[in-house]
Amino acid sequence: MKRAVLAAVVALAAALVVFFLGSGDVVEAQCRLLSTTGRVQWIRVNQVGTGFGPSDDFIDGEVIFQLSGSDNRYGFKMRNNENGLVAQGGLSLLQDAMRSGWTVEVDFDDCGGRNHEVGFWRIRVIA
């Protein structure tokens, strides 16, 4: 009986590890929160699930943008959840900054590569 319970606990723990590590929502340990500034060069808005970039440097997001002076791209999700209004505000801010030529500062998770997910850190306009 004790072996059966222990085996069930081990199997459940293994399933949870696979679920959480495979969900894509876990930030890798080597990621760092950084910030960058620049003018918005371009903005791309695409359908959920299509994202941007190659499989080894992929942004799972609907809004992708690039800032002046950098080859990096940044992106975030426009999902209908608790961050939906924040994402809409971020997109509007980027659009206004691009039209007006304003400089923005963006915080992002740097996990290596040239494509970075902004998540819901911060996007600021610098006048």
Coordinates of C-alpha atoms in Angstrom, one line a residue:
M1 CA 0.0 0.0 0.0
K2 CA 2.8 2.4 0.9
R3 CA 4.6 1.7 -2.3
A4 CA 1.5 2.4 -4.4
V5 CA 0.9 5.7 -2.6
L6 CA 4.6 6.7 -3.1
A7 CA 4.4 5.7 -6.8
A8 CA 1.3 7.8 -7.2
V9 CA 2.9 10.8 -5.5
V10 CA 6.1 10.5 -7.7
A11 CA 3.9 10.2 -10.9
L12 CA 1.9 13.3 -9.9
A13 CA 5.0 15.3 -9.1
A14 CA 6.5 14.3 -12.5
A15 CA 3.3 15.3 -14.3
L16 CA 3.3 18.7 -12.6
V17 CA 6.9 19.4 -13.6
V18 CA 6.1 18.5 -17.2
F19 CA 3.0 20.7 -17.2
F20 CA 4.7 23.8 -15.7
L21 CA 7.9 23.5 -17.7
G22 CA 6.0 22.8 -20.9
S23 CA 3.5 25.6 -20.4
G24 CA 5.8 28.4 -21.7
D25 CA 4.8 30.7 -18.8
V26 CA 7.8 29.9 -16.7
V27 CA 10.6 32.5 -17.0
E28 CA 13.9 30.8 -17.5
A29 CA 16.5 31.2 -14.6
Q30 CA 19.0 32.9 -16.9
C31 CA 16.6 35.7 -17.9
R32 CA 17.3 39.2 -16.8
L33 CA 15.0 42.3 -16.6
L34 CA 16.6 45.0 -18.7
S35 CA 15.4 48.2 -20.4
T36 CA 16.2 50.0 -23.7
T37 CA 15.2 53.2 -25.3
G38 CA 14.6 54.3 -28.9
R39 CA 12.0 55.5 -31.4
V40 CA 9.5 53.1 -32.7
Q41 CA 10.6 52.0 -36.1
W42 CA 7.8 49.6 -36.9
I43 CA 4.8 47.8 -35.3
R44 CA 3.3 44.5 -36.4
V45 CA 0.0 43.2 -35.0
N46 CA -0.8 39.6 -35.9
Q47 CA -3.2 36.8 -34.9
V48 CA -2.9 34.8 -31.7
G49 CA -0.5 31.9 -32.1
T50 CA 1.4 33.2 -35.2
G51 CA 4.0 35.1 -33.1
F52 CA 7.3 36.3 -34.6
G53 CA 10.7 34.8 -35.2
P54 CA 12.4 31.4 -35.6
S55 CA 11.5 28.6 -33.3
D56 CA 14.7 29.0 -31.2
D57 CA 14.1 32.8 -30.8
F58 CA 10.3 33.1 -30.9
I59 CA 8.0 35.8 -29.5
D60 CA 4.6 34.4 -28.5
G61 CA 2.8 37.7 -28.9
E62 CA 0.4 39.6 -31.1
V63 CA 2.2 43.0 -31.0
I64 CA 5.7 43.0 -32.2
F65 CA 7.8 46.2 -32.6
Q66 CA 11.4 47.4 -33.2
L67 CA 13.1 50.5 -31.8
S68 CA 15.7 52.6 -33.5
G69 CA 19.4 51.8 -33.0
S70 CA 18.8 48.1 -32.4
D71 CA 18.4 44.9 -34.3
N72 CA 16.3 43.5 -31.4
R73 CA 12.5 43.0 -31.6
Y74 CA 10.1 43.2 -28.7
G75 CA 6.6 41.9 -28.3
F76 CA 3.7 41.3 -26.0
K77 CA 0.4 39.4 -25.9
M78 CA -3.0 41.0 -26.6
R79 CA -5.2 38.4 -24.8
N80 CA -8.6 38.8 -23.2
N81 CA -7.4 38.5 -19.6
E82 CA -6.5 40.6 -16.6
N83 CA -3.8 42.3 -18.7
G84 CA -6.0 43.0 -21.7
L85 CA -6.5 46.7 -20.9
V86 CA -2.8 47.1 -20.1
A87 CA -1.8 45.6 -23.5
Q88 CA -4.3 47.8 -25.3
G89 CA -2.8 50.8 -23.6
G90 CA 0.7 49.7 -24.5
L91 CA -0.2 49.3 -28.2
S92 CA -1.9 52.8 -28.2
L93 CA 1.2 54.3 -26.5
L94 CA 3.5 52.7 -29.1
Q95 CA 1.3 53.9 -32.0
D96 CA 1.2 57.5 -30.6
A97 CA 5.0 57.4 -30.1
M98 CA 5.6 56.2 -33.6
R99 CA 3.3 58.9 -35.1
S100 CA 4.8 61.7 -33.0
G101 CA 8.5 60.6 -33.2
W102 CA 8.7 60.3 -29.4
T103 CA 11.4 58.2 -27.7
V104 CA 10.1 55.3 -25.6
E105 CA 11.8 53.2 -22.8
V106 CA 10.8 49.5 -22.7
D107 CA 11.5 47.0 -19.9
F108 CA 11.9 43.4 -21.1
D109 CA 13.0 40.0 -20.1
D110 CA 16.4 39.3 -21.8
C111 CA 16.7 35.5 -22.2
G112 CA 19.2 35.6 -25.0
G113 CA 18.6 36.0 -28.7
R114 CA 17.4 39.1 -30.5
N115 CA 13.6 38.7 -29.9
H116 CA 12.3 39.6 -26.5
E117 CA 8.9 39.4 -24.9
V118 CA 8.0 42.5 -23.0
G119 CA 5.4 40.8 -20.9
F120 CA 3.7 43.4 -18.8
W121 CA 6.6 45.3 -17.4
R122 CA 6.6 48.9 -18.6
I123 CA 6.5 51.0 -21.7
R124 CA 7.2 54.7 -21.1
V125 CA 7.3 57.7 -23.3
I126 CA 10.3 60.0 -22.8
A127 CA 9.6 63.5 -23.9

